[in-house]
CSV table of C-alpha atoms in Angstrom, one decimal:
chain,number,residue,atom,x,y,z
A,69,UNK,CA,104.4,-11.1,-35.5
A,70,UNK,CA,102.2,-8.4,-34.0
A,71,UNK,CA,98.5,-8.0,-33.2
A,72,UNK,CA,96.4,-5.4,-34.9
A,73,UNK,CA,92.8,-4.2,-34.5
A,74,UNK,CA,90.6,-1.7,-36.2
A,75,UNK,CA,87.1,-0.8,-35.0
A,76,UNK,CA,84.4,1.3,-36.5
A,77,UNK,CA,81.6,1.5,-33.9
A,78,UNK,CA,78.5,3.4,-32.9
A,79,UNK,CA,79.8,4.0,-29.3
A,80,UNK,CA,83.3,4.8,-27.9
A,81,UNK,CA,85.8,2.2,-29.0
A,82,UNK,CA,88.5,2.5,-26.4
A,83,UNK,CA,87.3,-0.3,-24.2
A,84,UNK,CA,86.7,-2.6,-27.3
A,85,UNK,CA,90.3,-1.9,-28.4
A,86,UNK,CA,91.7,-2.6,-25.0
A,87,UNK,CA,89.8,-5.9,-24.6
A,88,UNK,CA,90.8,-6.9,-28.1
A,89,UNK,CA,94.5,-6.2,-27.4
A,90,UNK,CA,94.3,-8.3,-24.3
A,91,UNK,CA,93.0,-11.2,-26.4
A,92,UNK,CA,95.9,-10.7,-28.9
A,93,UNK,CA,98.6,-10.2,-26.2
A,94,UNK,CA,100.2,-13.5,-27.3
A,95,UNK,CA,101.1,-11.8,-30.6
A,96,UNK,CA,103.3,-9.2,-29.0
A,97,UNK,CA,104.5,-8.4,-25.5
A,98,UNK,CA,107.0,-5.6,-26.2
A,99,UNK,CA,104.7,-2.6,-26.6
A,100,UNK,CA,101.1,-1.6,-27.1
A,101,UNK,CA,99.3,1.4,-28.5
A,102,UNK,CA,95.9,2.8,-29.5
A,103,UNK,CA,94.7,5.6,-31.6
A,104,UNK,CA,91.1,6.9,-31.9
A,105,UNK,CA,89.6,9.7,-33.9
A,106,UNK,CA,86.9,12.2,-32.8
A,107,UNK,CA,85.9,15.2,-35.0
A,108,UNK,CA,88.8,14.6,-37.4
A,109,UNK,CA,91.3,14.8,-34.5
A,110,UNK,CA,93.4,11.8,-33.6
A,111,UNK,CA,94.1,10.8,-30.0
A,112,UNK,CA,96.9,8.4,-29.3
A,113,UNK,CA,98.6,6.7,-26.4
A,114,UNK,CA,101.4,4.0,-26.7
A,115,UNK,CA,104.3,2.7,-24.7
A,116,UNK,CA,106.6,-0.2,-23.9
A,117,UNK,CA,105.2,-3.2,-22.0
A,118,UNK,CA,102.1,-5.4,-21.7
A,119,UNK,CA,98.7,-4.0,-22.6
A,120,UNK,CA,97.7,-3.9,-18.9
A,121,UNK,CA,100.8,-1.9,-18.0
A,122,UNK,CA,100.6,0.6,-20.9
A,123,UNK,CA,97.0,1.7,-20.4
A,124,UNK,CA,95.7,3.2,-17.2
A,125,UNK,CA,92.3,4.9,-16.5
A,126,UNK,CA,93.6,8.3,-17.4
A,127,UNK,CA,95.0,7.0,-20.7
A,128,UNK,CA,91.6,5.5,-21.6
A,129,UNK,CA,89.8,8.7,-20.8
A,130,UNK,CA,92.1,10.5,-23.2
A,131,UNK,CA,91.0,8.2,-26.1
A,132,UNK,CA,87.5,9.4,-27.1
A,133,UNK,CA,85.9,8.5,-30.4
A,134,UNK,CA,83.9,5.8,-32.2
A,135,UNK,CA,86.6,4.7,-34.5
A,136,UNK,CA,90.1,3.5,-33.6
A,137,UNK,CA,93.0,1.1,-34.2
A,138,UNK,CA,95.3,-0.7,-31.8
A,139,UNK,CA,98.5,-2.6,-31.9
A,140,UNK,CA,100.6,-4.9,-29.7
A,141,UNK,CA,104.2,-5.1,-30.8
A,142,UNK,CA,106.6,-7.9,-31.2
A,143,UNK,CA,110.1,-6.8,-32.1
A,144,UNK,CA,110.9,-8.0,-35.6
A,145,UNK,CA,113.3,-5.1,-36.3
A,146,UNK,CA,115.1,-2.6,-34.2
A,147,UNK,CA,115.5,-2.6,-30.5
A,148,UNK,CA,113.0,-4.5,-28.3
A,149,UNK,CA,113.3,-1.7,-25.7
A,150,UNK,CA,113.0,1.3,-28.0
A,151,UNK,CA,109.7,3.0,-27.2
A,152,UNK,CA,109.9,5.1,-30.4
A,153,UNK,CA,109.1,1.9,-32.3
A,154,UNK,CA,105.7,1.4,-30.6
A,155,UNK,CA,102.7,1.6,-32.9
A,156,UNK,CA,100.4,3.0,-34.3
A,157,UNK,CA,102.5,5.5,-36.3
A,158,UNK,CA,101.2,8.9,-37.4
A,159,UNK,CA,101.8,11.2,-40.3
A,160,UNK,CA,100.0,14.5,-41.0
A,161,UNK,CA,100.9,15.5,-44.5
A,162,UNK,CA,99.1,15.9,-46.8
A,163,UNK,CA,96.4,13.8,-45.1
A,164,UNK,CA,96.3,12.8,-41.4
A,165,UNK,CA,96.9,9.0,-41.2
A,166,UNK,CA,97.5,6.6,-38.3
A,167,UNK,CA,98.6,3.1,-39.2
A,168,UNK,CA,99.2,-0.3,-37.5
A,169,UNK,CA,101.1,-3.0,-39.2
A,170,UNK,CA,101.7,-6.7,-38.7
A,171,UNK,CA,104.5,-8.3,-40.7
A,172,UNK,CA,107.9,-7.2,-42.1
A,173,UNK,CA,109.0,-5.5,-45.3
A,174,UNK,CA,111.9,-7.0,-47.1
A,175,UNK,CA,112.9,-3.8,-49.1
A,176,UNK,CA,112.9,-1.3,-46.2
A,177,UNK,CA,116.3,0.2,-46.9
A,178,UNK,CA,115.6,0.6,-50.6
A,179,UNK,CA,112.3,2.4,-49.8
A,180,UNK,CA,114.0,4.7,-47.2
A,181,UNK,CA,116.4,5.9,-49.8
A,182,UNK,CA,113.7,6.4,-52.4
A,183,UNK,CA,111.5,8.3,-50.0
A,184,UNK,CA,114.3,10.6,-48.9
A,185,UNK,CA,115.6,11.4,-52.4
A,186,UNK,CA,112.5,11.2,-54.5
A,187,UNK,CA,109.4,11.5,-52.3
A,188,UNK,CA,111.1,14.1,-50.0
A,189,UNK,CA,109.9,12.2,-46.9
A,190,UNK,CA,112.0,11.7,-43.8
A,191,UNK,CA,111.8,8.4,-41.9
A,192,UNK,CA,112.5,9.1,-38.2
A,193,UNK,CA,112.8,5.5,-36.8
A,194,UNK,CA,114.2,2.2,-37.8
A,195,UNK,CA,110.7,0.7,-38.2
A,196,UNK,CA,109.6,-0.7,-41.5
A,197,UNK,CA,106.1,0.2,-40.4
A,198,UNK,CA,106.9,3.9,-40.5
A,199,UNK,CA,108.2,3.3,-44.0
A,200,UNK,CA,105.0,1.6,-45.0
A,201,UNK,CA,102.9,4.5,-43.5
A,202,UNK,CA,104.9,7.0,-45.5
A,203,UNK,CA,104.6,5.0,-48.7
A,204,UNK,CA,100.8,5.0,-48.3
A,205,UNK,CA,100.8,8.7,-47.5
A,206,UNK,CA,102.9,9.5,-50.6
A,207,UNK,CA,100.8,7.4,-52.9
A,208,UNK,CA,97.6,9.0,-51.6
A,209,UNK,CA,99.2,12.4,-52.4
A,210,UNK,CA,100.4,11.3,-55.8
A,211,UNK,CA,97.0,9.7,-56.8
A,212,UNK,CA,94.8,12.4,-55.4
A,213,UNK,CA,93.3,15.1,-57.5
A,214,UNK,CA,94.1,18.1,-55.4
A,215,UNK,CA,93.5,17.6,-51.7
A,216,UNK,CA,90.3,15.5,-51.9
A,217,UNK,CA,90.2,11.7,-51.6
A,218,UNK,CA,87.7,9.5,-53.3
A,219,UNK,CA,87.5,5.7,-53.5
A,220,UNK,CA,89.5,5.5,-56.7
A,221,UNK,CA,92.2,7.5,-55.1
A,222,UNK,CA,92.3,5.4,-52.0
A,223,UNK,CA,92.3,2.1,-53.7
A,224,UNK,CA,94.8,3.4,-56.3
A,225,UNK,CA,97.2,4.3,-53.5
A,226,UNK,CA,97.0,0.8,-52.1
A,227,UNK,CA,97.7,-0.6,-55.5
A,228,UNK,CA,100.8,1.6,-55.7
A,229,UNK,CA,101.8,0.4,-52.2
A,230,UNK,CA,101.6,-3.2,-53.5
A,231,UNK,CA,103.9,-2.3,-56.4
A,232,UNK,CA,106.5,-0.6,-54.1
A,233,UNK,CA,106.5,-2.6,-50.9
A,234,UNK,CA,107.6,-6.2,-50.7
A,235,UNK,CA,107.3,-8.6,-47.9
A,236,UNK,CA,104.5,-9.3,-45.4
A,237,UNK,CA,102.0,-6.7,-44.3
A,238,UNK,CA,98.6,-6.8,-42.8
A,239,UNK,CA,97.5,-3.2,-42.2
A,240,UNK,CA,94.8,-1.2,-40.5
A,241,UNK,CA,94.8,2.6,-40.9
A,242,UNK,CA,92.6,5.6,-40.3
A,243,UNK,CA,92.5,8.6,-42.6
A,244,UNK,CA,91.2,11.7,-40.8
A,245,UNK,CA,87.9,12.9,-42.2
A,246,UNK,CA,87.4,9.8,-44.4
A,247,UNK,CA,87.3,6.5,-42.6
A,248,UNK,CA,89.2,3.3,-41.9
A,249,UNK,CA,91.3,1.4,-44.4
A,250,UNK,CA,92.5,-2.2,-44.1
A,251,UNK,CA,94.6,-4.2,-46.6
A,252,UNK,CA,96.8,-7.3,-46.9
A,253,UNK,CA,99.9,-8.0,-48.9
A,254,UNK,CA,99.4,-9.9,-52.3
A,255,UNK,CA,100.4,-13.2,-50.7
A,256,UNK,CA,98.4,-12.9,-47.5
A,257,UNK,CA,101.4,-13.9,-45.5
A,258,UNK,CA,100.1,-12.4,-42.2
A,259,UNK,CA,96.4,-12.9,-41.2
A,260,UNK,CA,93.7,-10.3,-41.2
A,261,UNK,CA,90.0,-11.0,-40.7
A,262,UNK,CA,86.9,-8.8,-40.3
A,263,UNK,CA,83.4,-9.1,-38.8
A,264,UNK,CA,80.3,-7.1,-37.9
A,265,UNK,CA,78.0,-6.5,-35.0
A,266,UNK,CA,74.5,-5.2,-35.3
A,267,UNK,CA,73.4,-2.6,-32.8
A,268,UNK,CA,70.3,-0.4,-32.5
A,269,UNK,CA,72.4,2.5,-33.7
A,270,UNK,CA,73.7,0.7,-36.7
A,271,UNK,CA,76.3,-1.8,-37.9
A,272,UNK,CA,79.8,-1.9,-36.3
A,273,UNK,CA,82.9,-3.4,-37.9
A,274,UNK,CA,86.1,-5.0,-36.6
A,275,UNK,CA,89.3,-5.9,-38.2
A,276,UNK,CA,91.7,-8.2,-36.3
A,277,UNK,CA,94.7,-10.4,-36.7
A,278,UNK,CA,92.8,-13.4,-35.4
A,279,UNK,CA,89.2,-14.4,-35.3
A,280,UNK,CA,89.4,-15.0,-31.5
A,281,UNK,CA,89.3,-11.2,-31.1
A,282,UNK,CA,85.9,-11.1,-33.0
A,283,UNK,CA,84.6,-14.0,-30.9
A,284,UNK,CA,85.4,-12.5,-27.6
A,285,UNK,CA,84.1,-9.0,-28.5
A,286,UNK,CA,80.8,-10.3,-29.8
A,287,UNK,CA,81.4,-9.7,-33.5
A,288,UNK,CA,80.2,-12.1,-36.2
A,289,UNK,CA,82.9,-13.2,-38.6
A,290,UNK,CA,82.3,-12.1,-42.1
A,291,UNK,CA,85.4,-13.3,-43.9
A,292,UNK,CA,89.2,-12.9,-44.2
A,293,UNK,CA,90.6,-10.0,-46.0
A,294,UNK,CA,91.9,-11.5,-49.3
A,295,UNK,CA,95.5,-11.2,-50.4
A,296,UNK,CA,96.0,-7.9,-52.2
A,297,UNK,CA,92.6,-6.7,-51.2
A,298,UNK,CA,91.7,-3.4,-49.6
A,299,UNK,CA,88.6,-2.7,-47.6
A,300,UNK,CA,87.5,0.8,-46.8
A,301,UNK,CA,84.8,1.8,-44.3
A,302,UNK,CA,83.7,5.4,-44.7
A,303,UNK,CA,82.2,7.7,-42.0
A,304,UNK,CA,78.7,6.5,-42.8
A,305,UNK,CA,79.8,2.9,-42.1
A,306,UNK,CA,79.5,1.9,-45.7
A,307,UNK,CA,81.9,-0.9,-46.9
A,308,UNK,CA,83.9,-0.5,-50.1
A,309,UNK,CA,86.2,-3.3,-51.2
A,310,UNK,CA,88.5,-3.8,-54.1
A,311,UNK,CA,91.3,-6.1,-55.3
A,312,UNK,CA,94.3,-3.9,-55.6
A,313,UNK,CA,97.1,-6.3,-56.6
A,314,UNK,CA,97.8,-8.1,-59.8
A,315,UNK,CA,98.3,-11.9,-59.6
A,316,UNK,CA,97.6,-12.2,-55.9
A,317,UNK,CA,98.0,-15.7,-54.4
A,318,UNK,CA,97.0,-16.8,-50.9
A,319,UNK,CA,100.2,-18.2,-49.3
A,320,UNK,CA,99.8,-17.8,-45.5
A,321,UNK,CA,102.7,-18.3,-43.1
A,322,UNK,CA,102.5,-21.9,-42.0
A,323,UNK,CA,104.1,-21.0,-38.7
A,324,UNK,CA,100.8,-19.2,-37.7
A,325,UNK,CA,99.2,-22.7,-37.6
A,326,UNK,CA,102.1,-24.3,-35.9
A,327,UNK,CA,102.7,-21.8,-33.1
A,328,UNK,CA,101.9,-18.2,-33.4
A,329,UNK,CA,98.0,-18.2,-33.4
A,330,UNK,CA,95.8,-19.1,-30.6
A,331,UNK,CA,94.2,-22.5,-31.0
A,332,UNK,CA,90.7,-21.1,-30.8
A,333,UNK,CA,91.3,-18.9,-33.8
A,334,UNK,CA,90.4,-19.6,-37.4
A,335,UNK,CA,92.8,-18.4,-40.0
A,336,UNK,CA,91.9,-18.3,-43.7
A,337,UNK,CA,89.1,-20.7,-43.1
A,338,UNK,CA,91.2,-23.2,-41.2
A,339,UNK,CA,90.7,-24.0,-37.5
A,340,UNK,CA,94.1,-23.7,-35.8
A,341,UNK,CA,93.1,-26.3,-33.2
A,342,UNK,CA,92.0,-28.8,-35.8
A,343,UNK,CA,95.1,-28.2,-37.8
A,344,UNK,CA,97.2,-29.0,-34.7
A,345,UNK,CA,95.2,-32.2,-34.1
A,346,UNK,CA,96.1,-33.3,-37.6
A,347,UNK,CA,99.7,-32.4,-37.0
A,348,UNK,CA,99.7,-34.9,-34.1
A,349,UNK,CA,98.2,-37.6,-36.2
A,350,UNK,CA,100.9,-37.2,-38.9
A,351,UNK,CA,103.6,-37.0,-36.3
A,352,UNK,CA,102.4,-40.2,-34.7
A,353,UNK,CA,102.6,-42.0,-38.1
A,354,UNK,CA,106.2,-41.0,-38.5
A,355,UNK,CA,107.1,-41.6,-34.8
A,356,UNK,CA,106.3,-45.3,-34.9
A,357,UNK,CA,108.8,-45.8,-37.7
A,358,UNK,CA,111.7,-44.4,-35.6
A,359,UNK,CA,110.8,-45.2,-31.9
A,360,UNK,CA,109.1,-48.4,-30.8
A,361,UNK,CA,105.9,-47.6,-29.1
A,362,UNK,CA,106.6,-50.1,-26.3
A,363,UNK,CA,109.6,-47.8,-25.4
A,364,UNK,CA,107.2,-45.0,-24.5
A,365,UNK,CA,105.4,-45.0,-21.2
A,366,UNK,CA,103.8,-41.5,-21.3
A,367,UNK,CA,103.3,-38.6,-23.8
A,368,UNK,CA,103.8,-35.2,-22.2
A,369,UNK,CA,103.2,-31.9,-24.0
A,370,UNK,CA,105.3,-28.8,-23.6
A,371,UNK,CA,102.6,-26.2,-22.9
A,372,UNK,CA,100.8,-24.6,-24.5
A,373,UNK,CA,100.8,-24.7,-28.3
A,374,UNK,CA,101.7,-28.4,-28.5
A,375,UNK,CA,98.8,-29.7,-26.4
A,376,UNK,CA,96.4,-30.6,-29.3
A,377,UNK,CA,99.2,-32.3,-31.3
A,378,UNK,CA,100.5,-34.3,-28.2
A,379,UNK,CA,97.0,-35.3,-27.3
A,380,UNK,CA,96.2,-36.7,-30.7
A,381,UNK,CA,99.5,-38.4,-31.0
A,382,UNK,CA,99.1,-40.2,-27.7
A,383,UNK,CA,95.6,-41.3,-28.8
A,384,UNK,CA,96.9,-42.6,-32.1
A,385,UNK,CA,99.7,-44.7,-30.6
A,386,UNK,CA,97.6,-45.7,-27.6
A,387,UNK,CA,100.0,-44.3,-24.9
A,388,UNK,CA,98.8,-42.4,-21.8
A,389,UNK,CA,98.7,-38.6,-22.2
A,390,UNK,CA,99.8,-36.7,-19.1
A,391,UNK,CA,100.4,-33.1,-18.1
A,392,UNK,CA,104.0,-33.1,-16.8
A,393,UNK,CA,104.7,-29.4,-16.8
A,394,UNK,CA,103.0,-26.6,-14.9
A,395,UNK,CA,103.2,-23.2,-16.6
A,396,UNK,CA,103.6,-20.0,-14.7
A,397,UNK,CA,101.0,-17.8,-16.4
A,398,UNK,CA,102.8,-14.6,-15.3
A,399,UNK,CA,105.9,-15.2,-17.4
A,400,UNK,CA,106.0,-14.3,-21.0
A,401,UNK,CA,106.5,-16.6,-23.9
A,402,UNK,CA,110.2,-17.3,-24.1
A,403,UNK,CA,110.3,-17.5,-27.8
A,404,UNK,CA,109.4,-13.9,-28.2
A,405,UNK,CA,111.6,-12.5,-25.4
A,406,UNK,CA,114.2,-10.1,-26.9
A,407,UNK,CA,117.4,-11.7,-25.7
A,408,UNK,CA,118.9,-15.2,-25.7
A,409,UNK,CA,120.1,-14.9,-22.2
A,410,UNK,CA,116.7,-13.7,-21.1
A,411,UNK,CA,115.0,-16.6,-22.8
A,412,UNK,CA,117.3,-19.2,-21.2
A,413,UNK,CA,117.0,-17.7,-17.7
A,414,UNK,CA,113.2,-17.6,-18.0
A,415,UNK,CA,112.6,-21.2,-18.9
A,416,UNK,CA,112.7,-22.5,-15.4
A,417,UNK,CA,110.7,-19.6,-14.1
A,418,UNK,CA,108.1,-20.4,-16.8
A,419,UNK,CA,107.8,-24.2,-16.3
A,420,UNK,CA,108.0,-26.6,-13.4
A,421,UNK,CA,107.7,-30.4,-13.5
A,422,UNK,CA,105.1,-32.7,-11.9
A,423,UNK,CA,107.7,-35.1,-10.7
A,424,UNK,CA,105.5,-38.2,-10.4
A,425,UNK,CA,104.8,-38.1,-14.2
A,426,UNK,CA,108.5,-38.5,-14.9
A,427,UNK,CA,110.0,-40.6,-12.2
A,428,UNK,CA,111.0,-44.0,-13.5
A,429,UNK,CA,109.3,-43.5,-16.8
A,430,UNK,CA,110.4,-43.3,-20.5
A,431,UNK,CA,108.7,-40.1,-21.6
A,432,UNK,CA,108.0,-38.6,-25.0
A,433,UNK,CA,108.0,-34.8,-24.9
A,434,UNK,CA,106.0,-33.1,-27.7
A,435,UNK,CA,106.6,-29.5,-28.7
A,436,UNK,CA,105.2,-27.5,-31.6
A,437,UNK,CA,108.7,-26.6,-32.9
A,438,UNK,CA,112.4,-26.3,-32.0
A,439,UNK,CA,113.8,-23.0,-33.0
A,440,UNK,CA,116.9,-22.0,-31.1
A,441,UNK,CA,117.0,-25.1,-28.9
A,442,UNK,CA,117.5,-23.3,-25.7
A,443,UNK,CA,114.1,-24.1,-24.3
A,444,UNK,CA,114.2,-27.7,-25.5
A,445,UNK,CA,117.6,-28.3,-23.9
A,446,UNK,CA,116.4,-26.9,-20.5
A,447,UNK,CA,113.2,-28.9,-20.6
A,448,UNK,CA,115.0,-32.2,-21.4
A,449,UNK,CA,117.3,-31.5,-18.4
A,450,UNK,CA,114.3,-30.8,-16.2
A,451,UNK,CA,112.7,-34.1,-17.3
A,452,UNK,CA,115.8,-36.1,-16.4
A,453,UNK,CA,116.2,-34.2,-13.1
A,454,UNK,CA,112.6,-35.2,-12.3
A,455,UNK,CA,113.6,-38.9,-12.7
A,456,UNK,CA,112.8,-39.8,-16.3
A,457,UNK,CA,114.7,-43.0,-17.4
A,458,UNK,CA,114.6,-41.9,-21.0
A,459,UNK,CA,113.6,-38.7,-22.7
A,460,UNK,CA,112.4,-38.8,-26.3
A,461,UNK,CA,111.5,-35.6,-28.2
A,462,UNK,CA,109.1,-35.0,-31.0
A,463,UNK,CA,108.4,-31.8,-32.9
A,464,UNK,CA,105.1,-31.2,-34.6
A,465,UNK,CA,106.9,-29.1,-37.3
A,466,UNK,CA,110.0,-29.8,-39.4
A,467,UNK,CA,113.5,-28.5,-38.5
A,468,UNK,CA,113.7,-24.7,-38.6
A,469,UNK,CA,116.8,-24.3,-40.8
A,470,UNK,CA,116.3,-20.8,-42.4
A,471,UNK,CA,115.6,-17.3,-41.2
A,472,UNK,CA,112.1,-16.0,-41.3
A,473,UNK,CA,112.0,-12.5,-42.8
A,474,UNK,CA,108.2,-11.9,-42.7
A,475,UNK,CA,107.8,-10.9,-39.1
A,476,UNK,CA,109.1,-13.7,-36.9
A,477,UNK,CA,112.2,-13.1,-34.7
A,478,UNK,CA,114.5,-15.8,-36.1
A,479,UNK,CA,116.7,-13.9,-38.5
A,480,UNK,CA,120.1,-15.4,-38.1
A,481,UNK,CA,121.4,-18.9,-39.0
A,482,UNK,CA,123.7,-19.0,-35.9
A,483,UNK,CA,120.6,-18.9,-33.7
A,484,UNK,CA,118.8,-21.8,-35.3
A,485,UNK,CA,119.8,-25.1,-33.8
A,486,UNK,CA,118.8,-27.1,-36.9
A,487,UNK,CA,120.9,-25.2,-39.4
A,488,UNK,CA,123.8,-27.3,-40.5
A,489,UNK,CA,122.9,-30.2,-38.2
A,490,UNK,CA,121.3,-33.6,-38.7
A,491,UNK,CA,118.5,-34.9,-36.6
A,492,UNK,CA,120.9,-37.0,-34.6
A,493,UNK,CA,123.1,-34.1,-33.9
A,494,UNK,CA,120.2,-31.9,-32.8
A,495,UNK,CA,119.1,-34.7,-30.4
A,496,UNK,CA,122.6,-34.7,-28.9
A,497,UNK,CA,122.5,-30.9,-28.6
A,498,UNK,CA,119.3,-30.9,-26.6
A,499,UNK,CA,120.2,-34.0,-24.7
A,500,UNK,CA,117.4,-36.2,-25.9
A,501,UNK,CA,117.7,-40.0,-26.4
A,502,UNK,CA,115.9,-39.7,-29.8
A,503,UNK,CA,114.3,-36.9,-31.8
A,504,UNK,CA,111.6,-37.1,-34.4
A,505,UNK,CA,110.6,-34.2,-36.7
A,506,UNK,CA,107.4,-33.7,-38.7
A,507,UNK,CA,107.8,-33.9,-42.4
A,508,UNK,CA,107.0,-30.7,-44.3
A,509,UNK,CA,104.6,-32.5,-46.7
A,510,UNK,CA,102.8,-33.9,-43.7
A,511,UNK,CA,102.6,-30.4,-42.1
A,512,UNK,CA,101.1,-29.0,-45.2
A,513,UNK,CA,98.7,-31.9,-45.4
A,514,UNK,CA,97.5,-31.2,-41.8
A,515,UNK,CA,96.1,-27.9,-43.1
A,516,UNK,CA,95.0,-28.9,-46.6
A,517,UNK,CA,92.9,-31.8,-45.1
A,518,UNK,CA,90.8,-29.1,-43.6
A,519,UNK,CA,90.7,-26.8,-46.6
A,520,UNK,CA,91.8,-28.5,-49.8
A,521,UNK,CA,91.7,-25.3,-51.8
A,522,UNK,CA,94.5,-23.8,-49.7
A,523,UNK,CA,97.4,-24.9,-52.0
A,524,UNK,CA,100.2,-22.5,-51.1
A,525,UNK,CA,102.0,-21.6,-47.9
A,526,UNK,CA,105.1,-19.6,-46.9
A,527,UNK,CA,107.3,-22.3,-45.5
A,528,UNK,CA,110.5,-20.4,-45.8
A,529,UNK,CA,111.8,-21.1,-42.3
A,530,UNK,CA,111.7,-24.8,-43.1
A,531,UNK,CA,112.8,-25.0,-46.7
A,532,UNK,CA,114.3,-21.7,-47.7
A,533,UNK,CA,111.6,-21.0,-50.3
A,534,UNK,CA,110.8,-17.3,-49.8
A,535,UNK,CA,107.3,-16.7,-51.3
A,536,UNK,CA,108.0,-13.1,-52.3
A,537,UNK,CA,110.9,-14.1,-54.5
A,538,UNK,CA,113.2,-11.2,-53.4
A,539,UNK,CA,115.1,-12.7,-50.5
A,540,UNK,CA,118.7,-13.4,-51.5
A,541,UNK,CA,121.7,-14.7,-49.5
A,542,UNK,CA,123.1,-11.2,-49.6
A,543,UNK,CA,119.9,-9.9,-48.0
A,544,UNK,CA,120.1,-12.5,-45.2
A,545,UNK,CA,123.8,-11.7,-44.6
A,546,UNK,CA,122.9,-8.0,-44.3
A,547,UNK,CA,120.3,-8.9,-41.6
A,548,UNK,CA,122.8,-10.9,-39.7
A,549,UNK,CA,125.4,-8.1,-39.9
A,550,UNK,CA,122.9,-5.6,-38.7
A,551,UNK,CA,121.8,-7.8,-35.8
A,552,UNK,CA,125.0,-9.3,-34.6
A,553,UNK,CA,127.6,-6.7,-35.7
A,554,UNK,CA,130.7,-7.3,-37.8
A,555,UNK,CA,131.6,-10.4,-35.8
A,556,UNK,CA,128.7,-12.3,-37.5
A,557,UNK,CA,130.6,-12.7,-40.7
A,558,UNK,CA,133.6,-14.3,-39.0
A,559,UNK,CA,131.3,-16.7,-37.0
A,560,UNK,CA,129.5,-17.8,-40.1
A,561,UNK,CA,132.5,-18.5,-42.3
A,562,UNK,CA,132.0,-22.2,-41.9
A,563,UNK,CA,128.7,-22.1,-43.7
A,564,UNK,CA,129.4,-23.3,-47.2
A,565,UNK,CA,127.6,-21.7,-50.1
A,566,UNK,CA,125.5,-24.8,-50.8
A,567,UNK,CA,124.0,-24.6,-47.3
A,568,UNK,CA,122.5,-21.3,-48.2
A,569,UNK,CA,121.1,-22.2,-51.6
A,570,UNK,CA,117.7,-20.7,-51.4
A,571,UNK,CA,115.0,-22.0,-53.7
A,572,UNK,CA,113.8,-18.5,-54.4
A,573,UNK,CA,110.3,-18.6,-55.9
A,574,UNK,CA,108.2,-15.9,-57.5
A,575,UNK,CA,104.6,-16.3,-58.5
A,576,UNK,CA,103.8,-14.7,-61.9
């Protein structure tokens, strides 16, 4: 999960990019970067940290030009503290290209070997985004007639990238002397939307991970970039678009609607806020089958993503909704912090209880999801310490039992509290008196009710069905070994083979 922006404007874009990154900061807090182009020359600045810390006045002055891309990074691969992994990435041969990428490739190692031995390209970091950049650069070189690019060449190169690269990728890139290119993987796993703004000097265009960036920057939403589609905007601000993948199918990551995206965003035509309201309604319908409503005195959300679901749930079961936790706005989201110890330590810095909402009451806590369980356990303890008589817990999404390999930092089974445990066992682990999870079919229905034509989703972290069809147990084991070291194999010996039976699915 990262945030990407691409702007083609009639005036300098550095401030637009900065403001857009601030709006997308929730998608990545590890690093940020911008690249602009002026007279065929790229200017770039990037570094580790929050957007406000990476860019100073002197950095902004060094980013001239009316076209640019920007990126805020969330560590899906490699070290969270390795500044060399900050984006955008740049390559200068045979065409100057800078690229920003949201997602995660699933065949990175295979591509690295191909590029070194066949393409004669050297990958200098552990980032799959640098691999993707070099794949695009190589395919442009292979498709071009000489050293000139035309539309057929550009779109043909994207088609070749789709054939070579597997996994999730939403991309914005600039090609020096030609224009801006944006494209999305054939399943549209990660979001990408674009819009326009009319000015006296001409039309401006903006690509972004979420529609909220377009709203706040004053751009009119045109549409989402389709799965497998590429859109190219030339130096004259003319739009060219083409479907570059065979058999593309829209199957967005359902976790975007659950947690990742801002509630005021619209993704693939679905309001994230409305989807979360529907999640609350479906969760309420299941809750009443497992916990008597008269046993609940108050419904309290765990801020911020769960608020719409908790509010709608409380209304549906006719129980008071109260804000029982106050969030420190200056502490990052614990889910995307790089280390487990850091996440645990930060929970109590991040949240504090409003004691009167807990004392002497039977409370239902509602969260959007339970991933590692660290935050949930700490929050239940906080509720009891504040005087709660009973603490029930409800999750607006199903149990997270499988790794997500498409750009969310939950790659190992040992980190997922739901893997290998029943609902009752998870409740004991987090210290709750009872626990209710959303059903997967109900979660899907929450979104389909808003857009019936949206039939497919990537729900791999819930059901082990990997939409790209190339994720095997061996691949997941390799990720774990790389992440945890050789000790991971010993720690996971108790997982029987039937617990890792993945319903691999490919779409013809």
